[in-house]
């Protein structure tokens, strides 16, 4: 996965090259002259349209919210604010403008260069697109990727009020969603983040788009060997909400206990998964899909039927033979309680399926010709994984025409020998 840097707003450099302390209730001016060297009374801002974007009475958050400013006056090339708290700042700290429409492109020049000269060159499977605000942002990324990047999936990171307002159009165009709670919590009231999280996860589930919940999930484990109980509950609730994946950030990037954080995250997810009644989840999702989108496509109906059949016969595994991986995504959408084994000849499809589709394991096959032998190999893999034993039922999905993308139209029930 390649994570784009996205647009950013930062404070400037300081006259003393060290730090400044802003006292509570003091006045501070933010100027768009980025050459200005700041002090306790005036700081530079990298965003040229700052005066046009904010309004009197609005807020400006600096350094991840460690300093909160209230806008008092708007000038041609600067704004005057009052500090709501005391804070010490270094140089080039990030800034957020809650509730404001920021007039910056989602894709910066650096992002385009990274996509073309790194992402395409190294064959990345996913693009995590930062600060996606409209469906057009997804179109712009696909345009930059061009024909060479048509197999790359895009995960839209929702990090702003504008992204929330345009969520439906973003969801329709993206391949997946990331609930980026860190920046989102700076852009909307923090007490409303849980509502946004639940809304995005539910809509993504119904659309069959994988969704990742991220940021500050086990934050205390950056410095502590064990998480807080609230953090454990937070991770578990994301799983119960229906997230396909959870993501660690600082815990593994610069934390003192990266391995322990991953292990703990896995344990919590396993416990939460065990509390889900998947038969009810399947029925709820199926009804929601029909109510939201109307009649299913043939491929989606077969995926739904495969999960229902697996539930009814108490199958221990579902096997999918696929080229593009779309059938694997649709199966994962209906949340089968049994593991899904995806077999494909496309290495990229195998990585994408196992990376983000819930409950899926994948293997890349040399060829998809010879359905019977491939299914035999699948049951053998199921035995190796400890999923099935002789006498167990397995549901299989594949196409009548072998090795053709989008042709999945056959459902079989096999008995493991």
mmCIF file of C-alpha atoms in Angstrom:
data_model
loop_
_atom_site.group_PDB
_atom_site.id
_atom_site.type_symbol
_atom_site.label_atom_id
_atom_site.label_comp_id
_atom_site.label_asym_id
_atom_site.label_seq_id
_atom_site.Cartn_x
_atom_site.Cartn_y
_atom_site.Cartn_z
ATOM 1 C CA UNK A 1 0.000 0.000 0.000
ATOM 2 C CA UNK A 2 1.165 3.499 -0.857
ATOM 3 C CA UNK A 3 -0.144 6.211 1.467
ATOM 4 C CA UNK A 4 -0.278 9.615 -0.221
ATOM 5 C CA UNK A 5 0.911 12.625 1.738
ATOM 6 C CA UNK A 6 -2.060 14.739 0.722
ATOM 7 C CA UNK A 7 -2.540 18.473 1.276
ATOM 8 C CA UNK A 8 -1.286 19.904 4.531
ATOM 9 C CA UNK A 9 -1.265 23.218 6.348
ATOM 10 C CA UNK A 10 1.672 23.996 8.618
ATOM 11 C CA UNK A 11 3.028 26.811 10.726
ATOM 12 C CA UNK A 12 6.297 28.356 9.582
ATOM 13 C CA UNK A 13 9.800 28.686 10.948
ATOM 14 C CA UNK A 14 10.657 30.587 14.141
ATOM 15 C CA UNK A 15 12.997 33.516 14.643
ATOM 16 C CA UNK A 16 14.828 31.817 17.510
ATOM 17 C CA UNK A 17 14.854 28.402 15.726
ATOM 18 C CA UNK A 18 13.688 26.778 18.951
ATOM 19 C CA UNK A 19 10.208 26.909 20.471
ATOM 20 C CA UNK A 20 7.670 29.530 21.432
ATOM 21 C CA UNK A 21 5.139 29.444 24.247
ATOM 22 C CA UNK A 22 1.702 30.836 23.514
ATOM 23 C CA UNK A 23 -0.073 31.923 26.680
ATOM 24 C CA UNK A 24 -3.786 31.413 27.276
ATOM 25 C CA UNK A 25 -5.939 34.435 26.263
ATOM 26 C CA UNK A 26 -3.033 36.050 24.397
ATOM 27 C CA UNK A 27 -3.562 37.392 20.874
ATOM 28 C CA UNK A 28 -1.659 35.808 18.013
ATOM 29 C CA UNK A 29 -1.644 36.679 14.331
ATOM 30 C CA UNK A 30 -1.376 34.028 11.608
ATOM 31 C CA UNK A 31 0.096 35.443 8.399
ATOM 32 C CA UNK A 32 0.124 33.884 4.930
ATOM 33 C CA UNK A 33 3.641 35.296 4.390
ATOM 34 C CA UNK A 34 5.489 32.009 4.799
ATOM 35 C CA UNK A 35 8.870 33.779 4.800
ATOM 36 C CA UNK A 36 8.015 35.427 8.104
ATOM 37 C CA UNK A 37 9.966 34.088 11.093
ATOM 38 C CA UNK A 38 7.511 33.635 13.919
ATOM 39 C CA UNK A 39 7.449 34.502 17.613
ATOM 40 C CA UNK A 40 4.929 34.509 20.482
ATOM 41 C CA UNK A 41 2.725 37.107 18.790
ATOM 42 C CA UNK A 42 2.807 36.121 15.123
ATOM 43 C CA UNK A 43 3.255 32.864 13.197
ATOM 44 C CA UNK A 44 3.487 32.096 9.501
ATOM 45 C CA UNK A 45 0.972 29.754 7.847
ATOM 46 C CA UNK A 46 1.609 27.761 4.656
ATOM 47 C CA UNK A 47 -1.995 28.103 3.419
ATOM 48 C CA UNK A 48 -2.366 31.192 1.163
ATOM 49 C CA UNK A 49 -6.189 31.159 1.288
ATOM 50 C CA UNK A 50 -6.362 31.118 5.098
ATOM 51 C CA UNK A 51 -8.267 34.441 5.403
ATOM 52 C CA UNK A 52 -10.785 33.335 2.759
ATOM 53 C CA UNK A 53 -11.411 29.945 4.391
ATOM 54 C CA UNK A 54 -12.045 30.841 8.027
ATOM 55 C CA UNK A 55 -14.785 32.890 9.666
ATOM 56 C CA UNK A 56 -14.909 34.999 12.818
ATOM 57 C CA UNK A 57 -15.698 32.760 15.776
ATOM 58 C CA UNK A 58 -14.266 29.701 14.059
ATOM 59 C CA UNK A 59 -11.443 27.570 15.412
ATOM 60 C CA UNK A 60 -7.894 26.820 14.317
ATOM 61 C CA UNK A 61 -6.160 23.769 15.804
ATOM 62 C CA UNK A 62 -2.369 23.675 15.892
ATOM 63 C CA UNK A 63 -0.036 20.733 16.560
ATOM 64 C CA UNK A 64 -2.689 17.993 16.706
ATOM 65 C CA UNK A 65 -4.948 20.210 18.792
ATOM 66 C CA UNK A 66 -2.417 21.026 21.505
ATOM 67 C CA UNK A 67 -3.151 24.698 20.811
ATOM 68 C CA UNK A 68 -6.725 25.843 20.113
ATOM 69 C CA UNK A 69 -7.256 29.303 18.623
ATOM 70 C CA UNK A 70 -10.478 31.269 18.141
ATOM 71 C CA UNK A 71 -10.614 33.616 15.139
ATOM 72 C CA UNK A 72 -11.314 37.232 16.181
ATOM 73 C CA UNK A 73 -10.461 39.256 13.068
ATOM 74 C CA UNK A 74 -9.839 38.545 9.392
ATOM 75 C CA UNK A 75 -7.432 40.746 7.388
ATOM 76 C CA UNK A 76 -6.338 40.620 3.742
ATOM 77 C CA UNK A 77 -3.339 38.367 4.325
ATOM 78 C CA UNK A 78 -3.645 37.297 7.959
ATOM 79 C CA UNK A 79 -6.050 36.509 10.779
ATOM 80 C CA UNK A 80 -5.977 37.505 14.439
ATOM 81 C CA UNK A 81 -6.826 34.833 17.004
ATOM 82 C CA UNK A 82 -7.126 34.363 20.747
ATOM 83 C CA UNK A 83 -5.394 31.393 22.374
ATOM 84 C CA UNK A 84 -7.812 29.197 24.321
ATOM 85 C CA UNK A 85 -4.994 27.477 26.206
ATOM 86 C CA UNK A 86 -1.280 27.658 26.885
ATOM 87 C CA UNK A 87 0.962 25.596 24.615
ATOM 88 C CA UNK A 88 4.584 25.376 23.529
ATOM 89 C CA UNK A 89 5.154 25.001 19.792
ATOM 90 C CA UNK A 90 8.120 24.098 17.643
ATOM 91 C CA UNK A 91 8.570 24.851 13.951
ATOM 92 C CA UNK A 92 6.341 23.617 11.108
ATOM 93 C CA UNK A 93 3.483 22.209 13.178
ATOM 94 C CA UNK A 94 0.338 20.931 11.486
ATOM 95 C CA UNK A 95 -2.835 23.007 11.454
ATOM 96 C CA UNK A 96 -6.501 22.064 11.092
ATOM 97 C CA UNK A 97 -9.452 24.278 10.206
ATOM 98 C CA UNK A 98 -12.557 22.512 11.583
ATOM 99 C CA UNK A 99 -15.700 23.049 9.535
ATOM 100 C CA UNK A 100 -13.884 24.966 6.776
ATOM 101 C CA UNK A 101 -13.621 24.050 3.117
ATOM 102 C CA UNK A 102 -9.901 24.008 2.398
ATOM 103 C CA UNK A 103 -9.015 25.146 -1.110
ATOM 104 C CA UNK A 104 -6.115 22.758 -1.648
ATOM 105 C CA UNK A 105 -5.901 19.889 -4.155
ATOM 106 C CA UNK A 106 -6.265 16.375 -2.755
ATOM 107 C CA UNK A 107 -3.360 15.257 -4.948
ATOM 108 C CA UNK A 108 -0.239 17.393 -4.583
ATOM 109 C CA UNK A 109 2.619 17.440 -7.102
ATOM 110 C CA UNK A 110 4.584 15.203 -4.752
ATOM 111 C CA UNK A 111 1.680 12.742 -4.590
ATOM 112 C CA UNK A 112 1.503 12.519 -8.381
ATOM 113 C CA UNK A 113 5.246 11.942 -8.557
ATOM 114 C CA UNK A 114 5.002 9.241 -5.867
ATOM 115 C CA UNK A 115 2.155 7.478 -7.694
ATOM 116 C CA UNK A 116 3.928 7.463 -11.056
ATOM 117 C CA UNK A 117 7.575 7.015 -10.099
ATOM 118 C CA UNK A 118 7.129 4.768 -7.077
ATOM 119 C CA UNK A 119 3.660 3.225 -6.985
ATOM 120 C CA UNK A 120 3.463 2.156 -10.616
ATOM 121 C CA UNK A 121 7.140 1.283 -10.791
ATOM 122 C CA UNK A 122 6.973 -1.052 -7.790
ATOM 123 C CA UNK A 123 3.530 -2.497 -8.500
ATOM 124 C CA UNK A 124 1.697 -1.458 -5.335
ATOM 125 C CA UNK A 125 -1.648 -3.162 -4.711
ATOM 126 C CA UNK A 126 -3.436 -0.326 -2.914
ATOM 127 C CA UNK A 127 -3.345 3.464 -2.799
ATOM 128 C CA UNK A 128 -4.420 4.988 0.519
ATOM 129 C CA UNK A 129 -5.622 8.382 -0.696
ATOM 130 C CA UNK A 130 -5.336 11.038 2.012
ATOM 131 C CA UNK A 131 -7.971 13.738 2.597
ATOM 132 C CA UNK A 132 -10.427 12.572 -0.055
ATOM 133 C CA UNK A 133 -13.243 15.120 -0.098
ATOM 134 C CA UNK A 134 -15.291 14.334 -3.232
ATOM 135 C CA UNK A 135 -15.863 11.533 -5.703
ATOM 136 C CA UNK A 136 -13.942 13.590 -8.266
ATOM 137 C CA UNK A 137 -10.812 13.110 -6.144
ATOM 138 C CA UNK A 138 -11.010 9.360 -6.838
ATOM 139 C CA UNK A 139 -11.435 10.038 -10.565
ATOM 140 C CA UNK A 140 -8.358 12.274 -10.510
ATOM 141 C CA UNK A 141 -6.252 9.554 -8.882
ATOM 142 C CA UNK A 142 -7.369 6.977 -11.448
ATOM 143 C CA UNK A 143 -6.484 9.439 -14.213
ATOM 144 C CA UNK A 144 -2.965 9.830 -12.823
ATOM 145 C CA UNK A 145 -2.548 6.043 -12.508
ATOM 146 C CA UNK A 146 -3.714 5.562 -16.102
ATOM 147 C CA UNK A 147 -3.932 2.199 -17.901
ATOM 148 C CA UNK A 148 -0.813 0.866 -16.145
ATOM 149 C CA UNK A 149 -2.514 1.250 -12.780
ATOM 150 C CA UNK A 150 -5.946 -0.123 -13.634
ATOM 151 C CA UNK A 151 -5.424 -3.080 -11.272
ATOM 152 C CA UNK A 152 -4.512 -0.877 -8.299
ATOM 153 C CA UNK A 153 -7.270 -0.472 -5.702
ATOM 154 C CA UNK A 154 -7.929 2.892 -4.058
ATOM 155 C CA UNK A 155 -8.749 3.235 -0.361
ATOM 156 C CA UNK A 156 -10.304 6.643 0.369
ATOM 157 C CA UNK A 157 -9.256 8.098 3.719
ATOM 158 C CA UNK A 158 -12.104 10.154 5.172
ATOM 159 C CA UNK A 159 -10.484 12.870 7.264
ATOM 160 C CA UNK A 160 -12.687 15.959 6.972
ATOM 161 C CA UNK A 161 -16.211 17.306 7.323
ATOM 162 C CA UNK A 162 -16.379 17.716 3.543
ATOM 163 C CA UNK A 163 -15.448 14.064 3.068
ATOM 164 C CA UNK A 164 -18.279 13.061 5.402
ATOM 165 C CA UNK A 165 -20.770 15.274 3.584
ATOM 166 C CA UNK A 166 -19.811 13.694 0.247
ATOM 167 C CA UNK A 167 -19.390 10.175 1.620
ATOM 168 C CA UNK A 168 -21.999 8.515 -0.596
ATOM 169 C CA UNK A 169 -20.424 9.731 -3.843
ATOM 170 C CA UNK A 170 -16.950 8.822 -2.592
ATOM 171 C CA UNK A 171 -18.132 5.334 -1.609
ATOM 172 C CA UNK A 172 -19.625 4.792 -5.063
ATOM 173 C CA UNK A 173 -16.281 5.469 -6.769
ATOM 174 C CA UNK A 174 -13.663 4.120 -4.376
ATOM 175 C CA UNK A 175 -12.573 0.510 -3.811
ATOM 176 C CA UNK A 176 -12.503 0.846 -0.039
ATOM 177 C CA UNK A 177 -12.759 3.242 2.900
ATOM 178 C CA UNK A 178 -10.422 4.151 5.737
ATOM 179 C CA UNK A 179 -11.976 5.721 8.820
ATOM 180 C CA UNK A 180 -9.042 8.006 9.639
ATOM 181 C CA UNK A 181 -10.126 9.044 13.111
ATOM 182 C CA UNK A 182 -7.085 11.153 13.986
ATOM 183 C CA UNK A 183 -7.524 13.994 11.514
ATOM 184 C CA UNK A 184 -11.289 13.461 11.407
ATOM 185 C CA UNK A 185 -11.407 14.132 15.144
ATOM 186 C CA UNK A 186 -9.727 17.484 14.471
ATOM 187 C CA UNK A 187 -12.221 18.418 11.763
ATOM 188 C CA UNK A 188 -15.456 17.444 13.536
ATOM 189 C CA UNK A 189 -16.350 17.500 17.255
ATOM 190 C CA UNK A 190 -14.589 14.522 18.879
ATOM 191 C CA UNK A 191 -17.819 13.392 20.550
ATOM 192 C CA UNK A 192 -19.277 12.803 17.073
ATOM 193 C CA UNK A 193 -16.454 10.665 15.682
ATOM 194 C CA UNK A 194 -18.079 7.426 16.848
ATOM 195 C CA UNK A 195 -21.245 8.290 14.912
ATOM 196 C CA UNK A 196 -19.234 8.969 11.762
ATOM 197 C CA UNK A 197 -17.344 5.701 12.251
ATOM 198 C CA UNK A 198 -20.510 3.633 12.585
ATOM 199 C CA UNK A 199 -22.156 5.342 9.607
ATOM 200 C CA UNK A 200 -19.177 4.805 7.304
ATOM 201 C CA UNK A 201 -18.656 1.183 8.317
ATOM 202 C CA UNK A 202 -22.334 0.318 7.845
ATOM 203 C CA UNK A 203 -22.596 1.958 4.432
ATOM 204 C CA UNK A 204 -19.336 0.360 3.284
ATOM 205 C CA UNK A 205 -20.586 -3.056 4.453
ATOM 206 C CA UNK A 206 -23.793 -2.691 2.456
ATOM 207 C CA UNK A 207 -21.861 -1.544 -0.617
ATOM 208 C CA UNK A 208 -19.443 -4.447 -0.270
ATOM 209 C CA UNK A 209 -16.404 -2.166 -0.017
ATOM 210 C CA UNK A 210 -13.726 -3.122 2.543
ATOM 211 C CA UNK A 211 -13.354 -0.631 5.376
ATOM 212 C CA UNK A 212 -10.375 -0.009 7.661
ATOM 213 C CA UNK A 213 -10.644 1.608 11.100
ATOM 214 C CA UNK A 214 -7.480 3.468 12.050
ATOM 215 C CA UNK A 215 -5.702 5.814 14.456
ATOM 216 C CA UNK A 216 -5.138 5.743 18.217
ATOM 217 C CA UNK A 217 -6.516 2.240 18.630
ATOM 218 C CA UNK A 218 -3.855 1.123 21.122
ATOM 219 C CA UNK A 219 -2.160 4.497 21.534
ATOM 220 C CA UNK A 220 -0.965 3.878 25.096
ATOM 221 C CA UNK A 221 1.138 0.938 23.869
ATOM 222 C CA UNK A 222 3.555 3.383 22.263
ATOM 223 C CA UNK A 223 5.030 3.636 25.760
ATOM 224 C CA UNK A 224 3.287 0.921 27.804
ATOM 225 C CA UNK A 225 3.415 -2.880 27.402
ATOM 226 C CA UNK A 226 -0.346 -3.220 27.971
ATOM 227 C CA UNK A 227 -3.276 -1.227 26.551
ATOM 228 C CA UNK A 228 -5.949 0.538 28.558
ATOM 229 C CA UNK A 229 -9.294 -1.214 28.951
ATOM 230 C CA UNK A 230 -10.947 1.590 26.978
ATOM 231 C CA UNK A 231 -8.610 0.920 24.043
ATOM 232 C CA UNK A 232 -9.437 -2.791 24.107
ATOM 233 C CA UNK A 233 -13.129 -1.929 24.016
ATOM 234 C CA UNK A 234 -12.549 0.508 21.158
ATOM 235 C CA UNK A 235 -10.873 -2.144 18.995
ATOM 236 C CA UNK A 236 -13.564 -4.702 19.806
ATOM 237 C CA UNK A 237 -16.365 -2.261 19.007
ATOM 238 C CA UNK A 238 -14.836 -1.523 15.597
ATOM 239 C CA UNK A 239 -14.981 -5.265 14.872
ATOM 240 C CA UNK A 240 -18.561 -5.482 16.135
ATOM 241 C CA UNK A 241 -19.441 -2.462 13.962
ATOM 242 C CA UNK A 242 -18.319 -4.487 10.933
ATOM 243 C CA UNK A 243 -14.851 -3.204 10.066
ATOM 244 C CA UNK A 244 -12.840 -5.420 7.712
ATOM 245 C CA UNK A 245 -9.499 -4.373 9.161
ATOM 246 C CA UNK A 246 -8.003 -2.400 12.018
ATOM 247 C CA UNK A 247 -4.762 -0.493 11.679
ATOM 248 C CA UNK A 248 -1.953 0.442 14.030
ATOM 249 C CA UNK A 249 0.059 3.623 13.443
ATOM 250 C CA UNK A 250 2.408 5.081 16.022
ATOM 251 C CA UNK A 251 2.170 1.874 18.052
ATOM 252 C CA UNK A 252 4.272 0.041 15.460
ATOM 253 C CA UNK A 253 5.931 2.960 13.631
ATOM 254 C CA UNK A 254 7.789 4.379 16.630
ATOM 255 C CA UNK A 255 6.411 2.613 19.703
ATOM 256 C CA UNK A 256 8.423 0.733 22.311
ATOM 257 C CA UNK A 257 6.227 -2.391 22.066
ATOM 258 C CA UNK A 258 5.384 -2.957 18.366
ATOM 259 C CA UNK A 259 5.197 -6.764 18.526
ATOM 260 C CA UNK A 260 3.132 -6.729 21.695
ATOM 261 C CA UNK A 261 0.729 -4.206 20.121
ATOM 262 C CA UNK A 262 0.125 -6.427 17.084
ATOM 263 C CA UNK A 263 -0.348 -9.495 19.292
ATOM 264 C CA UNK A 264 -2.803 -7.680 21.549
ATOM 265 C CA UNK A 265 -4.735 -6.304 18.578
ATOM 266 C CA UNK A 266 -5.055 -9.817 17.160
ATOM 267 C CA UNK A 267 -6.280 -11.233 20.480
ATOM 268 C CA UNK A 268 -8.942 -8.539 20.835
ATOM 269 C CA UNK A 269 -10.162 -9.065 17.266
ATOM 270 C CA UNK A 270 -10.437 -12.826 17.801
ATOM 271 C CA UNK A 271 -12.497 -12.344 20.950
ATOM 272 C CA UNK A 272 -14.780 -9.825 19.237
ATOM 273 C CA UNK A 273 -15.238 -12.077 16.201
ATOM 274 C CA UNK A 274 -16.329 -14.870 18.519
ATOM 275 C CA UNK A 275 -19.156 -12.701 19.865
ATOM 276 C CA UNK A 276 -20.734 -12.097 16.437
ATOM 277 C CA UNK A 277 -23.781 -14.123 15.342
ATOM 278 C CA UNK A 278 -22.966 -14.399 11.656
ATOM 279 C CA UNK A 279 -26.295 -15.901 10.571
ATOM 280 C CA UNK A 280 -28.056 -12.741 11.769
ATOM 281 C CA UNK A 281 -25.393 -10.531 10.195
ATOM 282 C CA UNK A 282 -25.882 -12.272 6.842
ATOM 283 C CA UNK A 283 -29.648 -11.788 6.871
ATOM 284 C CA UNK A 284 -29.346 -8.155 7.955
ATOM 285 C CA UNK A 285 -26.827 -7.374 5.225
ATOM 286 C CA UNK A 286 -28.813 -9.169 2.540
ATOM 287 C CA UNK A 287 -31.967 -7.226 3.414
ATOM 288 C CA UNK A 288 -30.049 -3.935 3.557
ATOM 289 C CA UNK A 289 -28.477 -4.565 0.137
ATOM 290 C CA UNK A 290 -31.870 -5.221 -1.452
ATOM 291 C CA UNK A 291 -33.434 -2.177 0.220
ATOM 292 C CA UNK A 292 -30.541 0.120 -0.729
ATOM 293 C CA UNK A 293 -29.578 -1.034 -4.213
ATOM 294 C CA UNK A 294 -32.536 -3.109 -5.431
ATOM 295 C CA UNK A 295 -32.064 -6.437 -7.280
ATOM 296 C CA UNK A 296 -28.606 -7.974 -7.056
ATOM 297 C CA UNK A 297 -26.338 -8.713 -9.991
ATOM 298 C CA UNK A 298 -25.964 -12.370 -10.951
ATOM 299 C CA UNK A 299 -22.484 -12.529 -9.430
ATOM 300 C CA UNK A 300 -23.637 -10.950 -6.170
ATOM 301 C CA UNK A 301 -26.696 -13.216 -5.944
ATOM 302 C CA UNK A 302 -24.480 -16.289 -6.378
ATOM 303 C CA UNK A 303 -22.110 -15.022 -3.673
ATOM 304 C CA UNK A 304 -25.071 -14.453 -1.342
ATOM 305 C CA UNK A 305 -26.453 -17.917 -2.131
ATOM 306 C CA UNK A 306 -23.063 -19.497 -1.458
ATOM 307 C CA UNK A 307 -22.952 -17.998 2.030
ATOM 308 C CA UNK A 308 -26.565 -19.016 2.730
ATOM 309 C CA UNK A 309 -25.862 -22.556 1.502
ATOM 310 C CA UNK A 310 -22.748 -22.752 3.658
ATOM 311 C CA UNK A 311 -24.798 -21.687 6.687
ATOM 312 C CA UNK A 312 -27.586 -24.183 5.972
ATOM 313 C CA UNK A 313 -25.322 -27.225 5.461
ATOM 314 C CA UNK A 314 -22.824 -26.113 8.128
ATOM 315 C CA UNK A 315 -19.968 -26.068 5.621
ATOM 316 C CA UNK A 316 -16.512 -25.647 7.101
ATOM 317 C CA UNK A 317 -15.019 -23.685 4.206
ATOM 318 C CA UNK A 318 -15.931 -21.772 1.046
ATOM 319 C CA UNK A 319 -13.626 -22.027 -1.976
ATOM 320 C CA UNK A 320 -13.580 -19.381 -4.716
ATOM 321 C CA UNK A 321 -11.853 -19.714 -8.070
ATOM 322 C CA UNK A 322 -11.454 -16.188 -9.413
ATOM 323 C CA UNK A 323 -9.392 -14.083 -11.796
ATOM 324 C CA UNK A 324 -10.030 -10.500 -10.705
ATOM 325 C CA UNK A 325 -10.984 -11.209 -7.082
ATOM 326 C CA UNK A 326 -14.411 -9.556 -7.392
ATOM 327 C CA UNK A 327 -16.235 -12.736 -6.339
ATOM 328 C CA UNK A 328 -14.022 -12.959 -3.250
ATOM 329 C CA UNK A 329 -14.986 -9.395 -2.326
ATOM 330 C CA UNK A 330 -18.693 -10.157 -2.739
ATOM 331 C CA UNK A 331 -18.420 -13.301 -0.623
ATOM 332 C CA UNK A 332 -16.627 -11.385 2.101
ATOM 333 C CA UNK A 333 -19.390 -8.777 1.918
ATOM 334 C CA UNK A 334 -21.943 -11.285 3.238
ATOM 335 C CA UNK A 335 -19.728 -12.136 6.223
ATOM 336 C CA UNK A 336 -19.556 -15.950 6.207
ATOM 337 C CA UNK A 337 -18.591 -17.414 9.568
ATOM 338 C CA UNK A 338 -16.421 -20.049 7.895
ATOM 339 C CA UNK A 339 -13.065 -19.215 6.253
ATOM 340 C CA UNK A 340 -12.949 -18.366 2.553
ATOM 341 C CA UNK A 341 -10.107 -19.738 0.423
ATOM 342 C CA UNK A 342 -9.482 -17.774 -2.772
ATOM 343 C CA UNK A 343 -7.504 -19.377 -5.590
ATOM 344 C CA UNK A 344 -6.391 -17.194 -8.488
ATOM 345 C CA UNK A 345 -3.728 -17.042 -11.176
ATOM 346 C CA UNK A 346 -3.258 -13.306 -10.566
ATOM 347 C CA UNK A 347 -0.681 -12.524 -7.873
ATOM 348 C CA UNK A 348 -2.071 -9.008 -7.400
ATOM 349 C CA UNK A 349 -5.617 -10.297 -6.922
ATOM 350 C CA UNK A 350 -4.347 -12.799 -4.342
ATOM 351 C CA UNK A 351 -2.560 -10.091 -2.345
ATOM 352 C CA UNK A 352 -5.493 -7.693 -2.528
ATOM 353 C CA UNK A 353 -7.985 -10.339 -1.389
ATOM 354 C CA UNK A 354 -5.962 -11.548 1.577
ATOM 355 C CA UNK A 355 -4.902 -8.038 2.520
ATOM 356 C CA UNK A 356 -8.323 -6.467 3.034
ATOM 357 C CA UNK A 357 -11.224 -8.861 2.458
ATOM 358 C CA UNK A 358 -12.528 -10.065 5.809
ATOM 359 C CA UNK A 359 -12.207 -13.788 6.486
ATOM 360 C CA UNK A 360 -10.261 -14.473 3.278
ATOM 361 C CA UNK A 361 -7.067 -16.429 2.684
ATOM 362 C CA UNK A 362 -5.691 -16.586 -0.844
ATOM 363 C CA UNK A 363 -3.240 -18.610 -2.884
ATOM 364 C CA UNK A 364 -1.816 -17.838 -6.305
ATOM 365 C CA UNK A 365 -2.087 -20.777 -8.714
ATOM 366 C CA UNK A 366 0.009 -21.248 -11.822
ATOM 367 C CA UNK A 367 -3.100 -21.776 -13.943
ATOM 368 C CA UNK A 368 -6.872 -21.780 -13.480
ATOM 369 C CA UNK A 369 -7.383 -24.498 -16.099
ATOM 370 C CA UNK A 370 -8.678 -27.795 -14.697
ATOM 371 C CA UNK A 371 -11.409 -26.972 -12.194
ATOM 372 C CA UNK A 372 -11.657 -30.425 -10.603
ATOM 373 C CA UNK A 373 -7.940 -30.658 -9.851
ATOM 374 C CA UNK A 374 -7.896 -27.120 -8.456
ATOM 375 C CA UNK A 375 -10.831 -27.869 -6.142
ATOM 376 C CA UNK A 376 -9.056 -31.030 -4.961
ATOM 377 C CA UNK A 377 -6.006 -28.891 -4.226
ATOM 378 C CA UNK A 378 -8.255 -26.460 -2.337
ATOM 379 C CA UNK A 379 -9.602 -29.140 0.008
ATOM 380 C CA UNK A 380 -6.033 -30.301 0.574
ATOM 381 C CA UNK A 381 -5.050 -26.751 1.562
ATOM 382 C CA UNK A 382 -8.076 -26.634 3.867
ATOM 383 C CA UNK A 383 -6.767 -29.729 5.650
ATOM 384 C CA UNK A 384 -3.311 -28.166 5.976
ATOM 385 C CA UNK A 385 -4.806 -25.010 7.522
ATOM 386 C CA UNK A 386 -6.831 -27.141 9.949
ATOM 387 C CA UNK A 387 -10.130 -25.853 8.577
ATOM 388 C CA UNK A 388 -11.588 -29.126 7.289
ATOM 389 C CA UNK A 389 -11.334 -32.870 7.835
ATOM 390 C CA UNK A 390 -12.699 -35.878 5.904
ATOM 391 C CA UNK A 391 -16.493 -35.848 5.801
ATOM 392 C CA UNK A 392 -16.834 -32.063 6.094
ATOM 393 C CA UNK A 393 -18.854 -30.080 3.560
ATOM 394 C CA UNK A 394 -17.248 -27.387 1.416
ATOM 395 C CA UNK A 395 -19.029 -24.850 -0.806
ATOM 396 C CA UNK A 396 -17.228 -23.979 -4.049
ATOM 397 C CA UNK A 397 -17.762 -21.125 -6.503
ATOM 398 C CA UNK A 398 -16.289 -20.933 -10.000
ATOM 399 C CA UNK A 399 -17.150 -20.097 -13.594
ATOM 400 C CA UNK A 400 -18.524 -22.449 -16.211
ATOM 401 C CA UNK A 401 -15.904 -21.002 -18.567
ATOM 402 C CA UNK A 402 -12.470 -21.484 -17.023
ATOM 403 C CA UNK A 403 -9.973 -18.634 -16.588
ATOM 404 C CA UNK A 404 -12.392 -15.889 -17.652
ATOM 405 C CA UNK A 405 -12.767 -12.847 -15.419
ATOM 406 C CA UNK A 406 -16.326 -12.076 -14.284
ATOM 407 C CA UNK A 407 -17.737 -15.467 -15.280
ATOM 408 C CA UNK A 408 -18.410 -16.935 -11.817
ATOM 409 C CA UNK A 409 -21.818 -18.610 -12.154
ATOM 410 C CA UNK A 410 -21.535 -22.095 -10.642
ATOM 411 C CA UNK A 411 -22.057 -23.194 -7.039
ATOM 412 C CA UNK A 412 -21.042 -26.665 -5.868
ATOM 413 C CA UNK A 413 -21.149 -28.568 -2.605
ATOM 414 C CA UNK A 414 -18.190 -30.886 -2.064
ATOM 415 C CA UNK A 415 -17.461 -33.458 0.623
ATOM 416 C CA UNK A 416 -13.876 -33.651 1.829
ATOM 417 C CA UNK A 417 -12.359 -37.082 1.238
#
